[in-house]
Coordinates of C-alpha atoms in Angstrom, one line a residue:
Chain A
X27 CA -5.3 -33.4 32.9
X28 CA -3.1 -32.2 29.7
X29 CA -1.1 -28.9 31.3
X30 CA -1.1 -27.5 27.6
X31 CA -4.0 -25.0 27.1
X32 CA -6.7 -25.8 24.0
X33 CA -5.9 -22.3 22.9
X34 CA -2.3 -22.1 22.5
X35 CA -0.7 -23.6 19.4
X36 CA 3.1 -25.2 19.3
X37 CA 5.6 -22.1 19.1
X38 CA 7.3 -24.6 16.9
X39 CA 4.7 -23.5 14.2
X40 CA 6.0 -20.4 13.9
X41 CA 9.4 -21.8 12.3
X42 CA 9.0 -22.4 9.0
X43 CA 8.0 -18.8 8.2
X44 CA 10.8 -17.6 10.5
X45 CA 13.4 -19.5 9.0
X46 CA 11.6 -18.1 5.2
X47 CA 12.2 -14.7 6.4
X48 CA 15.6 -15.7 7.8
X49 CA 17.4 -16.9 4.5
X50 CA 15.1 -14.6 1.9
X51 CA 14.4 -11.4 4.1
X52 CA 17.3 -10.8 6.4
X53 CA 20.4 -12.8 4.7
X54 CA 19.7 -10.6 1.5
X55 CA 19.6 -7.4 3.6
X56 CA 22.6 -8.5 5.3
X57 CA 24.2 -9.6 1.8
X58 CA 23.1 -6.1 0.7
X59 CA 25.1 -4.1 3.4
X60 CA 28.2 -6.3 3.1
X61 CA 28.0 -4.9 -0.6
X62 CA 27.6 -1.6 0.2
X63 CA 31.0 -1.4 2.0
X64 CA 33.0 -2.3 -1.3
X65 CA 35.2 0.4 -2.6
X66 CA 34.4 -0.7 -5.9
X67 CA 32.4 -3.3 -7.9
X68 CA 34.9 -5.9 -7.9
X69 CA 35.3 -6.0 -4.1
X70 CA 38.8 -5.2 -4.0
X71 CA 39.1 -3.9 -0.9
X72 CA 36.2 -2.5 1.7
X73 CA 35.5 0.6 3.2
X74 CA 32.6 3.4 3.8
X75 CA 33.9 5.4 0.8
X76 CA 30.1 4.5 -0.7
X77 CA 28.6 6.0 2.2
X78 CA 31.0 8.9 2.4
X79 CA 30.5 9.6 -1.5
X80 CA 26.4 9.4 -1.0
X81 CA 27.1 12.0 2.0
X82 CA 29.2 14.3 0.6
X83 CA 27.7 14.9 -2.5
X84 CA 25.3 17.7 -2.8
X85 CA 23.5 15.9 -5.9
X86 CA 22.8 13.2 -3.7
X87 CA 21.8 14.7 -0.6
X88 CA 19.3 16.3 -2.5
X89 CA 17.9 13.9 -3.8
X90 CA 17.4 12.5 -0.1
X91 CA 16.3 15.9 1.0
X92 CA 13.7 16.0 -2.0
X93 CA 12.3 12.7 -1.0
X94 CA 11.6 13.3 2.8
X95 CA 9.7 16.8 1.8
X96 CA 7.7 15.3 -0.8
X97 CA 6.7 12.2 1.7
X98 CA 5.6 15.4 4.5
X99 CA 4.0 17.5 1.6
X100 CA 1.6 14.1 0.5
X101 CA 1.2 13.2 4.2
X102 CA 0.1 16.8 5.5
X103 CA -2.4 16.8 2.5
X104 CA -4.0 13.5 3.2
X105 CA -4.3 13.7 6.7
X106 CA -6.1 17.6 5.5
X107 CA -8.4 15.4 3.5
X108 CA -8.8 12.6 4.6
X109 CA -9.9 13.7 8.8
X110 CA -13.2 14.8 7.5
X111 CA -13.9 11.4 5.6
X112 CA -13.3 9.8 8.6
X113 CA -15.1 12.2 10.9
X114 CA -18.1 11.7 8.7
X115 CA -18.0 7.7 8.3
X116 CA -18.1 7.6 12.2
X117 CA -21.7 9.6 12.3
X118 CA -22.9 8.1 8.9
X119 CA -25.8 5.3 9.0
X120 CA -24.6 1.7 8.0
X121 CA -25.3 2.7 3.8
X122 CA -23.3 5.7 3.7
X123 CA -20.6 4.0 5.7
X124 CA -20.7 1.1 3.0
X125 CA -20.4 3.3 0.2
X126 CA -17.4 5.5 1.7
X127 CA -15.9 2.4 3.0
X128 CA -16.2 1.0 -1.1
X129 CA -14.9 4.0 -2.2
X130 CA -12.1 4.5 0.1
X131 CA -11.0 0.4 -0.6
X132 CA -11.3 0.7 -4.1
X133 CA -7.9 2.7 -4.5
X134 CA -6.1 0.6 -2.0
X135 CA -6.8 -2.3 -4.4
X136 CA -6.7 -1.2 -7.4
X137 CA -3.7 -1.5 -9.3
X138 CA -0.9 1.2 -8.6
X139 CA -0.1 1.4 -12.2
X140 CA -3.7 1.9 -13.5
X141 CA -4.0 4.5 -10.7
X142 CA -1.1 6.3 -12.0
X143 CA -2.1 6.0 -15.0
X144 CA -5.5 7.6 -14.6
X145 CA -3.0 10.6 -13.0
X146 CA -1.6 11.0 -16.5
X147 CA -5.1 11.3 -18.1
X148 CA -6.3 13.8 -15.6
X149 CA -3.5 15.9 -16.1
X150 CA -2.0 15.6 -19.2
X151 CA -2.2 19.0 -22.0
X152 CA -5.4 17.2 -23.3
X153 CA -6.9 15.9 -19.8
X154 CA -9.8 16.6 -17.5
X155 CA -8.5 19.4 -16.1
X156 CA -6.9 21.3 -19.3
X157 CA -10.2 20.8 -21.1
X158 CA -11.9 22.1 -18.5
X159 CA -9.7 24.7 -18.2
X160 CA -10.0 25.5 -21.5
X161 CA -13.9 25.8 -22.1
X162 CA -14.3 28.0 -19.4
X163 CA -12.3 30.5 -20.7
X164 CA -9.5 30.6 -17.4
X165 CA -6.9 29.6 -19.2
X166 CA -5.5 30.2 -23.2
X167 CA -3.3 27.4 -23.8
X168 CA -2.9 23.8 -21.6
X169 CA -1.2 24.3 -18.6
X170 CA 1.8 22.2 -17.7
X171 CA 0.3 19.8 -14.9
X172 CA 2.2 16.6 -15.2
X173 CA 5.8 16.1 -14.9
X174 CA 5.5 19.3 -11.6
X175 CA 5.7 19.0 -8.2
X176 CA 2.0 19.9 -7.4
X177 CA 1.1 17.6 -10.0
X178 CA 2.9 14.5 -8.4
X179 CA 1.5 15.7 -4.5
X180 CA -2.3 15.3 -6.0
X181 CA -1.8 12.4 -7.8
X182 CA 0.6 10.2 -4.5
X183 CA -2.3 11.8 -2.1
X184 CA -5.2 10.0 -3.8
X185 CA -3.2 7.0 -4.3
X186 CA -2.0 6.6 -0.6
X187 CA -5.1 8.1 0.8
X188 CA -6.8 4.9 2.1
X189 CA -3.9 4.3 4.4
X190 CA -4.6 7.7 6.1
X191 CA -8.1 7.1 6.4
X192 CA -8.3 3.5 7.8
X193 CA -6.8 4.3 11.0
X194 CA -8.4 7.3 11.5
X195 CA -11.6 5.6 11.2
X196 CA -10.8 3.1 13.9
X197 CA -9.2 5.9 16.3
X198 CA -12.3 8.5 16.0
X199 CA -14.9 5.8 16.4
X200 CA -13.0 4.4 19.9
X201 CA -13.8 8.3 21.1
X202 CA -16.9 7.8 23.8
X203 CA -19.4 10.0 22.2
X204 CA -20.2 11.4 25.6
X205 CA -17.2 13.9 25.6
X206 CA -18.7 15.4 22.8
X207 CA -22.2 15.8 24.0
X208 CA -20.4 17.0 28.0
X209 CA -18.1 19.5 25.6
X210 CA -21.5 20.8 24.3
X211 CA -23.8 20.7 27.3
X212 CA -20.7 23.0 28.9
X213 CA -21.2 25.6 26.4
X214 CA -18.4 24.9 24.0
X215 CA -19.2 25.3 20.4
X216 CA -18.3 22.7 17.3
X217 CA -15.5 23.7 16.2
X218 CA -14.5 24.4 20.1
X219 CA -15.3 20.5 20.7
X220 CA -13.7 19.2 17.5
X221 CA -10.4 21.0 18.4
X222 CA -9.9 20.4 22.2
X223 CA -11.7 17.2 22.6
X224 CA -11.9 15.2 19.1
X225 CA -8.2 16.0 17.5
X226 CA -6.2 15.3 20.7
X227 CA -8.3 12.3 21.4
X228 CA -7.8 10.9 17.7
X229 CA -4.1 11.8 18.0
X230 CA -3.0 8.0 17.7
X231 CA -5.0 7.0 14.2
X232 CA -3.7 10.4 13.0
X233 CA 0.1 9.0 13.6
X234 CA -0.8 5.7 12.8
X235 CA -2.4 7.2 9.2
X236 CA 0.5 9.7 9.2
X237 CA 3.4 6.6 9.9
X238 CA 1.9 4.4 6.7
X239 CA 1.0 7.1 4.0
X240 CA 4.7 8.7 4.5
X241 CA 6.4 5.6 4.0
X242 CA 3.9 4.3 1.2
X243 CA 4.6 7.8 -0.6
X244 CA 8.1 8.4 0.0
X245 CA 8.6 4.7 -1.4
X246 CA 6.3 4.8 -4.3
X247 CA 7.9 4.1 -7.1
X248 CA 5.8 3.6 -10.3
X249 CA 3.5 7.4 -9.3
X250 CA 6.6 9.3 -8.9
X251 CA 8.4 8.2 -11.7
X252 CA 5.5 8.2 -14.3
X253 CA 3.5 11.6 -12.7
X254 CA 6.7 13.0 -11.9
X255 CA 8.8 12.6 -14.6
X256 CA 12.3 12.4 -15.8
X257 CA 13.0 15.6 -14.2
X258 CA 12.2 14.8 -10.7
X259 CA 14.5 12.6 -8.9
X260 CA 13.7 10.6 -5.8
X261 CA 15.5 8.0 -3.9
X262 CA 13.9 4.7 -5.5
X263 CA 14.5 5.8 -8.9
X264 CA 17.7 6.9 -8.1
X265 CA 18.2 3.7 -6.6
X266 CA 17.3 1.9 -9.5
X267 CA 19.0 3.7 -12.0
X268 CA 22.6 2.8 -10.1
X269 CA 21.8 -0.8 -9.9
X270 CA 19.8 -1.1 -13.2
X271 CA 21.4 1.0 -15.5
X272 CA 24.9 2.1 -14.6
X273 CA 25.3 -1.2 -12.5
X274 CA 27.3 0.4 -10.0
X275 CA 26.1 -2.3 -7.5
X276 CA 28.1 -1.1 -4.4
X277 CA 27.1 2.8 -4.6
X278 CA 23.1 1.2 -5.6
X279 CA 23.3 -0.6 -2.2
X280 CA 24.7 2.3 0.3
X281 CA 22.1 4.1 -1.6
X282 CA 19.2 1.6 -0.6
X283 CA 21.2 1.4 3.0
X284 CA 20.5 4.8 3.5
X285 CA 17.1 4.7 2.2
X286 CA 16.4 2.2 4.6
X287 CA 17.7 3.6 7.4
X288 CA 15.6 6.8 6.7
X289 CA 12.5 5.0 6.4
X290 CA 13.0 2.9 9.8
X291 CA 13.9 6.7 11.5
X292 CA 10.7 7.9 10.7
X293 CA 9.0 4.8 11.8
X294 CA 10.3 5.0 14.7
X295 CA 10.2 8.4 15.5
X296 CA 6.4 8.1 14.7
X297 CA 6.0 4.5 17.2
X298 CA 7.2 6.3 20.0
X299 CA 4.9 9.4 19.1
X300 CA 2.0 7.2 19.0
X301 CA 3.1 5.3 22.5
X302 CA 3.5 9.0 23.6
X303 CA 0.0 9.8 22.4
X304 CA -2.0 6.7 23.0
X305 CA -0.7 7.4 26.9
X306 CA -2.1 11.0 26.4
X307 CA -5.5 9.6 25.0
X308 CA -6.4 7.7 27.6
X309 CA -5.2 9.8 30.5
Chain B
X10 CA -35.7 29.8 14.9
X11 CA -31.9 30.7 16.1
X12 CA -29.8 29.4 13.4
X13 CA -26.6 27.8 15.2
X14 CA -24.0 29.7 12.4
X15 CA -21.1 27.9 14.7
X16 CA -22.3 24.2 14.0
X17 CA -23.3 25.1 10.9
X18 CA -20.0 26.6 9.9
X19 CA -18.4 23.4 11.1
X20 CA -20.7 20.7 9.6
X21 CA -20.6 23.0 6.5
X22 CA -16.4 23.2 6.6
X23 CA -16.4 18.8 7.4
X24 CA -19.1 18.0 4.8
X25 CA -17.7 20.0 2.0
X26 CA -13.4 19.0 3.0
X27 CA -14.7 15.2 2.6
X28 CA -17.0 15.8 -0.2
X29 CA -13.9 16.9 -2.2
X30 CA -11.6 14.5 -0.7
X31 CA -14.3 11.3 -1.8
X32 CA -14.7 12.9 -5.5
X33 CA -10.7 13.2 -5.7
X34 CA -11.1 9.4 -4.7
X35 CA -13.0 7.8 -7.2
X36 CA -12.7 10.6 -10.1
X37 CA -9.7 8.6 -11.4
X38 CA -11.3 5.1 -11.6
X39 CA -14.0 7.1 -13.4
X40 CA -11.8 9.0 -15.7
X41 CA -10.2 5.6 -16.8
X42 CA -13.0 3.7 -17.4
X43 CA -14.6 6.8 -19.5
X44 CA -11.8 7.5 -21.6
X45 CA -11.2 3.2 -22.6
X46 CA -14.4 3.3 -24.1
X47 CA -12.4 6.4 -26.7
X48 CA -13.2 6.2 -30.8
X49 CA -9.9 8.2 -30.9
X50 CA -6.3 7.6 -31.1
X51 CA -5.5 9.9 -28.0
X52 CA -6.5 9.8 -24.3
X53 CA -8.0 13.6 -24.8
X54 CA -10.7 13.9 -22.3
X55 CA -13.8 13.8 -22.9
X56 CA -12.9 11.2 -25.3
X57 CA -14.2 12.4 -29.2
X58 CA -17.2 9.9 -29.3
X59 CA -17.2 6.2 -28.0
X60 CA -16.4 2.8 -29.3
X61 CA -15.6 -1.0 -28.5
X62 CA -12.2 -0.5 -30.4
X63 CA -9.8 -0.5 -27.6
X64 CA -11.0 -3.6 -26.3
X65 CA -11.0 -5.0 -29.5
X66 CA -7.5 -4.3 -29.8
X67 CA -7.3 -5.7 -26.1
X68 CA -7.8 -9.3 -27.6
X69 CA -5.0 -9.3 -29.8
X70 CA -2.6 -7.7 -27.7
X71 CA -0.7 -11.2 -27.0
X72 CA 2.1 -9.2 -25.2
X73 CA -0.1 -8.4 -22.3
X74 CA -1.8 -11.6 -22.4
X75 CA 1.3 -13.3 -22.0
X76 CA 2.5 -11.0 -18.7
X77 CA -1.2 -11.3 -17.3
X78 CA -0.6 -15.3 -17.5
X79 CA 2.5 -15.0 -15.8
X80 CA 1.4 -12.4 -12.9
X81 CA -1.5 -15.2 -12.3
X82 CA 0.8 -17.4 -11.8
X83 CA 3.3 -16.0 -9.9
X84 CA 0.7 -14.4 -7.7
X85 CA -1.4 -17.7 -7.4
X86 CA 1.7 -19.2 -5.7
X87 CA 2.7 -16.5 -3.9
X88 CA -0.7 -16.5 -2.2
X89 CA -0.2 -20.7 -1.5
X90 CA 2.9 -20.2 0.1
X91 CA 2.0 -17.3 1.8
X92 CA -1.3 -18.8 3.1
X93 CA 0.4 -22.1 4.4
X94 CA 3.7 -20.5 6.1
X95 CA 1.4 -17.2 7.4
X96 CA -1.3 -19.3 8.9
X97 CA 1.1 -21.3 10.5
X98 CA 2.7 -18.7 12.0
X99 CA -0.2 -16.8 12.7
X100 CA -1.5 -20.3 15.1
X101 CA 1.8 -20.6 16.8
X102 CA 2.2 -16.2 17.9
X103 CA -1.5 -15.3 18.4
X104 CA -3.0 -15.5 21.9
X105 CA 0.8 -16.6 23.3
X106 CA 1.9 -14.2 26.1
X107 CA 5.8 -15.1 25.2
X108 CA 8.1 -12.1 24.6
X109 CA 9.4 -14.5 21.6
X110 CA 6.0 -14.0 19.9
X111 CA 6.3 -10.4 20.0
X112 CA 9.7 -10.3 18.8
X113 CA 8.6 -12.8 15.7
X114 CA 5.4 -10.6 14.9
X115 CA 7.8 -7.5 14.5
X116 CA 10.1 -9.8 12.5
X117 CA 6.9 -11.1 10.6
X118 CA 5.7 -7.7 9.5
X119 CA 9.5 -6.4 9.7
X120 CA 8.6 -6.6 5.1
X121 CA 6.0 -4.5 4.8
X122 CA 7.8 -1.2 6.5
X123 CA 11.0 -1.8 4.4
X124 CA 11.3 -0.3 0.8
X125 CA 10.4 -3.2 -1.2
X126 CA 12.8 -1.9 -3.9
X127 CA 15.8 -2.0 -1.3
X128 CA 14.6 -6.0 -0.6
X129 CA 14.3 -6.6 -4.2
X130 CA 18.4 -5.4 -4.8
X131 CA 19.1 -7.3 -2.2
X132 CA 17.1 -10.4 -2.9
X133 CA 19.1 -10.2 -6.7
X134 CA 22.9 -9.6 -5.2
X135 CA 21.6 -12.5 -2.3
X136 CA 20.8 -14.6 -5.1
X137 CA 24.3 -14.5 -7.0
X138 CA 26.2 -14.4 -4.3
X139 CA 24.3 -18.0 -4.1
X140 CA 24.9 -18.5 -7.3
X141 CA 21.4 -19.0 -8.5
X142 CA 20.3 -17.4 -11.8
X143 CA 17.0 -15.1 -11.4
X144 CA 14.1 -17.6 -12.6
X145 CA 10.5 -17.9 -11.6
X146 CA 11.1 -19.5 -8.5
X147 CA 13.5 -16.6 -7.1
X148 CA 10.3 -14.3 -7.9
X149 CA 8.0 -16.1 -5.8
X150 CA 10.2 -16.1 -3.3
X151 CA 10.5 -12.7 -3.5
X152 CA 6.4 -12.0 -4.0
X153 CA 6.0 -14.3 -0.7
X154 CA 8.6 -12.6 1.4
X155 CA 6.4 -9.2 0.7
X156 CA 3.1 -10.5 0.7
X157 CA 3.1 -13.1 3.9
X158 CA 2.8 -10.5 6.1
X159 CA -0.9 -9.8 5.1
X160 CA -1.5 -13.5 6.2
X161 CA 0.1 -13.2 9.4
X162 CA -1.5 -10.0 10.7
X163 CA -5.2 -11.0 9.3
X164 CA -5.2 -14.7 10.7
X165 CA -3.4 -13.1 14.1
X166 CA -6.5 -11.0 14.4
X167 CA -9.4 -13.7 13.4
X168 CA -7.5 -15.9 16.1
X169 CA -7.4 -13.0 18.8
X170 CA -11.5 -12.7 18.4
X171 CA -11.5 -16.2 18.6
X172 CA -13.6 -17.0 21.9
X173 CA -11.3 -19.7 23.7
X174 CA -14.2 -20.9 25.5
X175 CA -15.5 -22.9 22.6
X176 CA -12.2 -24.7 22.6
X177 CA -12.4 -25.6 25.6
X178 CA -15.5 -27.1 25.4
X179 CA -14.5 -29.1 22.5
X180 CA -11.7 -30.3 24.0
X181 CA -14.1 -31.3 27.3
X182 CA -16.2 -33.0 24.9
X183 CA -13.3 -35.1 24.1
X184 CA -12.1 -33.8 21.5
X185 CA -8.4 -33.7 20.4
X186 CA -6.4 -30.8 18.9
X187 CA -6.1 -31.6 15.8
X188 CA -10.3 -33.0 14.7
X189 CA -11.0 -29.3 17.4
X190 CA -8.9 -27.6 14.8
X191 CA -10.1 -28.5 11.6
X192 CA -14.0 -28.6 12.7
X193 CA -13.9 -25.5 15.4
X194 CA -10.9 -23.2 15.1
X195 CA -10.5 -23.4 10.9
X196 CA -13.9 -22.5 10.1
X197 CA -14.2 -19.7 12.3
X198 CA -10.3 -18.1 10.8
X199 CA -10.7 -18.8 7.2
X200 CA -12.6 -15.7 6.7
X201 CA -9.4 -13.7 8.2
X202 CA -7.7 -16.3 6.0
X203 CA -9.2 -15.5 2.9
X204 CA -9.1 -12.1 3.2
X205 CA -5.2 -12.5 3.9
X206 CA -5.1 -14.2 1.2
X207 CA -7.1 -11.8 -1.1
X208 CA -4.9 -8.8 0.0
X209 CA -1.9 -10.9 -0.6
X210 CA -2.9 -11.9 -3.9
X211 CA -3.5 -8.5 -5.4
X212 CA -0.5 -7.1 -3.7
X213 CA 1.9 -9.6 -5.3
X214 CA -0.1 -9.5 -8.7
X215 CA 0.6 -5.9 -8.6
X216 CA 4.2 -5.7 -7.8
X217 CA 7.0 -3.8 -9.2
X218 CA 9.7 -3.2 -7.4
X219 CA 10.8 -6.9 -6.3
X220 CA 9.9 -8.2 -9.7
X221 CA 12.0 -5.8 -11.6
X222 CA 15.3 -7.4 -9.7
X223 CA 14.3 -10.6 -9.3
X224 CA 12.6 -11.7 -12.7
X225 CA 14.3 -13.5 -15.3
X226 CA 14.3 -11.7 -19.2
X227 CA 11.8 -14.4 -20.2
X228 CA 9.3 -13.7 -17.5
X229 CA 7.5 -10.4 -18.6
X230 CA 4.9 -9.1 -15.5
X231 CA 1.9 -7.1 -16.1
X232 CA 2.5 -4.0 -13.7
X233 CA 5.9 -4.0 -15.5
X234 CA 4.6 -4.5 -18.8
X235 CA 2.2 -1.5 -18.0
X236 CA 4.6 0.7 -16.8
X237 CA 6.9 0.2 -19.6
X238 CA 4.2 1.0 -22.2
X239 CA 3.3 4.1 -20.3
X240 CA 7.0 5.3 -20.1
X241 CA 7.1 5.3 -23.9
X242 CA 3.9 6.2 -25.4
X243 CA 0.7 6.8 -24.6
X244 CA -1.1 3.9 -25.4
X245 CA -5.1 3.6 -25.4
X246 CA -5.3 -0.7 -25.7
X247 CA -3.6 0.1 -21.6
X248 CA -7.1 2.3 -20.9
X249 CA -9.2 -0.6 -22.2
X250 CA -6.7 -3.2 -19.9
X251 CA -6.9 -0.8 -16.7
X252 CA -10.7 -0.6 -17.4
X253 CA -10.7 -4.8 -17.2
X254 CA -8.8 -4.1 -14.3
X255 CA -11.1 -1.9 -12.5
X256 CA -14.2 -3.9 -13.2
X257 CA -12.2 -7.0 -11.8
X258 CA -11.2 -5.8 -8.5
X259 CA -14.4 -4.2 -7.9
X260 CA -16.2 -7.4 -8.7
X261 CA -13.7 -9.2 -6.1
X262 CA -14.6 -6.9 -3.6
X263 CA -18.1 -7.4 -3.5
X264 CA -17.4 -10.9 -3.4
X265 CA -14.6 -11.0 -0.5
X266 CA -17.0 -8.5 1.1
X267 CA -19.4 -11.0 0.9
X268 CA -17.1 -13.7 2.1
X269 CA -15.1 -12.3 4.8
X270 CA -16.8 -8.8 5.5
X271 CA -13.5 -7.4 4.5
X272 CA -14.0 -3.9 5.1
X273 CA -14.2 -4.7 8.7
X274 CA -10.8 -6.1 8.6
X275 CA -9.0 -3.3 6.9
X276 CA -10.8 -0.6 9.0

């Protein structure tokens, strides 16, 4: 008898994409915070004066600051949203579910700059909303929508939506229907139910959804640079204007450093709430 | 009949929360695809009266043409690589109960968490520090580094339905690994395959961030090319291209639907 089991492969399969990752992934990262302890560009000498400089610099922490509130402002509003489009997939019959699950894919695929750029017709002085606006009589001139903060939250919380709404689809459905129904048959109304029984039980897809869509906004790019505007400055364009246009490499890569380690803070703070509340879901 | 206000008031409250939140969904797909068919010079909406025009213009735009070929064909080889190194990975990690697997899933999707434009600075510095000039093949490195992970995590999860049974079977039939791979285990993981592969495919066709570092001047990318336009002036030949765009992906959706049920993978 062969010992090896018919269902497990070679480990040894796994090494060509681990030693990919290895020089392409994590040598650059490493290369990256090597960089980011030069004084200057040359590499004259090193140091943390990048980091201290990023740190003590009120332009810059503001920038940070800015970036983390807009990631919770688009999160708390698609996780507003999007509960109830998952909360009605999960009692839909197959049809409806294949026409929310279209519409619900269709943005996740769909280009980020043609998404973006729909943003810009929709609320630009001569778009949807203006003209709208307009004929009805609410407003006397075009209202300034694009290039504002509202404007931006709208346009990253249809664009990262999806990623709220998959999980929470999966998490609500795993709920045993029966909890419901006992919730009701003990007296409890709806909104009783939905509150005590249906959020705390979907806690984990709302953390899951919560965990993506604030990284995916916080890190998007192309949305808040083009609904945003020059005024607005987050991290990735701040990023990329070091690197790019003043090549100031060393300050560009403390700045990523620190945009990185933010990220993977938030990740992790949101893993161990979801281990916390998966343990609390099926107590 | 007692009207139940309290369930009512709830279903009312659920119904009316999503209804808004679907419209906000696909209002912009609909927007764009409304205002590309514009007579006019402007993207006022609704569009003056409706013509062909903008896709006309479309066909002679050779500047986009030329950054469409080139995201094809960086995205068409990131996809290979990606496919060939993910499922690979994917065999050797799914279904083993080794810590080591763990620890090389994290690493495998270790990409996808990162802020791709931090990975695409440091791609460019890793690069010169090699000293290796930025070229096509540096930005499908970079495309597959970002994109494999979409092959990992959708061939892990066709393997873990996999029913090891059948395997076994095969394999008390007589058969060896490799003829109970390619005639059991492949045909029932390509459809996790594929739709790896799908999601990887748009994904690197379009990215930004790691293309911006770690392009050379020569290759112009569509996202980019896009972007750029929109930066500068509002032009209405991009409508008409996002409007190609749109019917495009939909089209591929239905297909990989079709395919691989993909909407059961992503849910």
């Amino acid at each position: 008898m062969s010992s090896a089991s018919p269902t497990a492969y070679d480990m040894k399969l796994a090494l060509p994409l681990a030693g990919f990752l290895t020089a392409f992934f994590a040598a650059p990262l490493a290369i990256l915070f090597l960089l980011s302890l030069q004084v200057d560009p040359k590499g004259s000498a090193y140091g943390l004066i990048q980091y201290t400089n990023f740190l003590g610099d009120l332009f810059s922490l503001g920038v940070l600051g800015s970036t983390l509130l807009l990631g919770l402002e688009v999160t708390a509003l698609c996780l507003l949203l999007g509960y109830p489009v998952a909360w009605i997939y999960t009692r839909s019959g197959p049809k409806v579910r294949s026409l929310i699950i279209l519409i619900v894919l269709l943005p996740l695929l769909t280009s980020v700059v043609v998404r973006t750029f729909a943003w810009i017709v929709i609320l630009g002085r001569q778009g949807i909303v203006n003209s709208t606006l307009l004929s009805l009589g609410l407003a006397e001139t075009p209202l300034k929508l694009l290039y504002t903060q509202g404007g931006l939250i709208v346009a990253l919380a249809q664009v990262q939506m999806p990623l709220t709404i998959l999980p929470l689809i999966t998490a609500i459905g795993r709920i045993d229907p029966n909890l419901g129904d006992a919730s009701a048959s003990l007296g409890a109304g709806q909104w009783r139910t939905f509150v005590k029984i249906m959020l705390p039980l979907s806690l984990p897809g709302i953390i899951a959804g919560a965990m993506l869509t604030y990284a995916a906004s916080i890190t998007a790019f192309i949305t808040q640079s083009l609904v945003g505007g020059g005024q607005m400055l987050f991290m990735p364009m701040y990023l990329y204007q070091q690197a790019s246009t003043l090549q100031n490499w060393p300050f560009a890569a403390a700045i990523s450093i620190i945009f990185l380690v933010a990220v993977l803070a938030v990740v992790t703070l949101f893993n161990l709430l979801g281990r916390l509340s998966r343990g609390y879901a099926n107590a | 009949m007692r009207v139940d206000w309290e369930a009512l008031s709830f279903r009312l409250a659920m119904g009316l929360v999503a209804f808004v939140a679907l419209v906000l969904l696909v209002a912009p797909t609909a927007v764009v695809i409304i205002v590309s068919f514009t007579s006019g010079f402007s993207l006022r909406f609704p569009p003056p009266g409706y013509s062909l025009r903008w896709y006309g213009e479309l066909l002679d735009a050779w500047q986009l043409h030329f950054a469409a070929m080139n995201s094809l064909k960086v995205a068409a080889w990131t996809t290979g690589l990606s496919v060939v190194l993910g499922t690979m990975a994917a065999l050797a990690i799914a279904r083993s109960p080794k810590w080591s697997a763990k620890l090389l899933d994290s690493f495998f999707m270790s990409p996808l968490v990162l802020p791709a434009l931090a990975f695409g600075l440091a791609g460019l510095m890793f690069f010169s520090a090699l000293g290796l000039p930025v070229s096509p093949m540096t930005l499908i490195i970079g495309h597959t580094v970002v994109c494999v992970p979409y092959l990992v995590r959708n061939t892990v999860a066709a393997l873990s339905q996999l029913d090891p049974s059948l395997l076994e079977c095969s394999a008390s039939l007589g058969a060896d690994r490799l003829y109970t791979f390619r005639r059991i285990t492949l045909p029932l993981i390509l459809p996790g395959i594929l739709a790896g592969g799908f999601i990887a495919f748009m994904s690197s066709f379009d990215n930004v961030p790691v293309s911006l570092f770690l392009r050379d001047a020569a290759t112009d990318m569509l996202p980019i090319r896009m972007w750029q336009d929109l930066e500068g002036k509002l032009d209405v030949t991009i409508a008409a291209l996002s409007g190609v765009l749109i019917v495009v992906t939909i089209a591929l959706i239905m297909v990989m639907e079709r395919l691989t049920g993909l909407s059961r993978r992503l849910a």
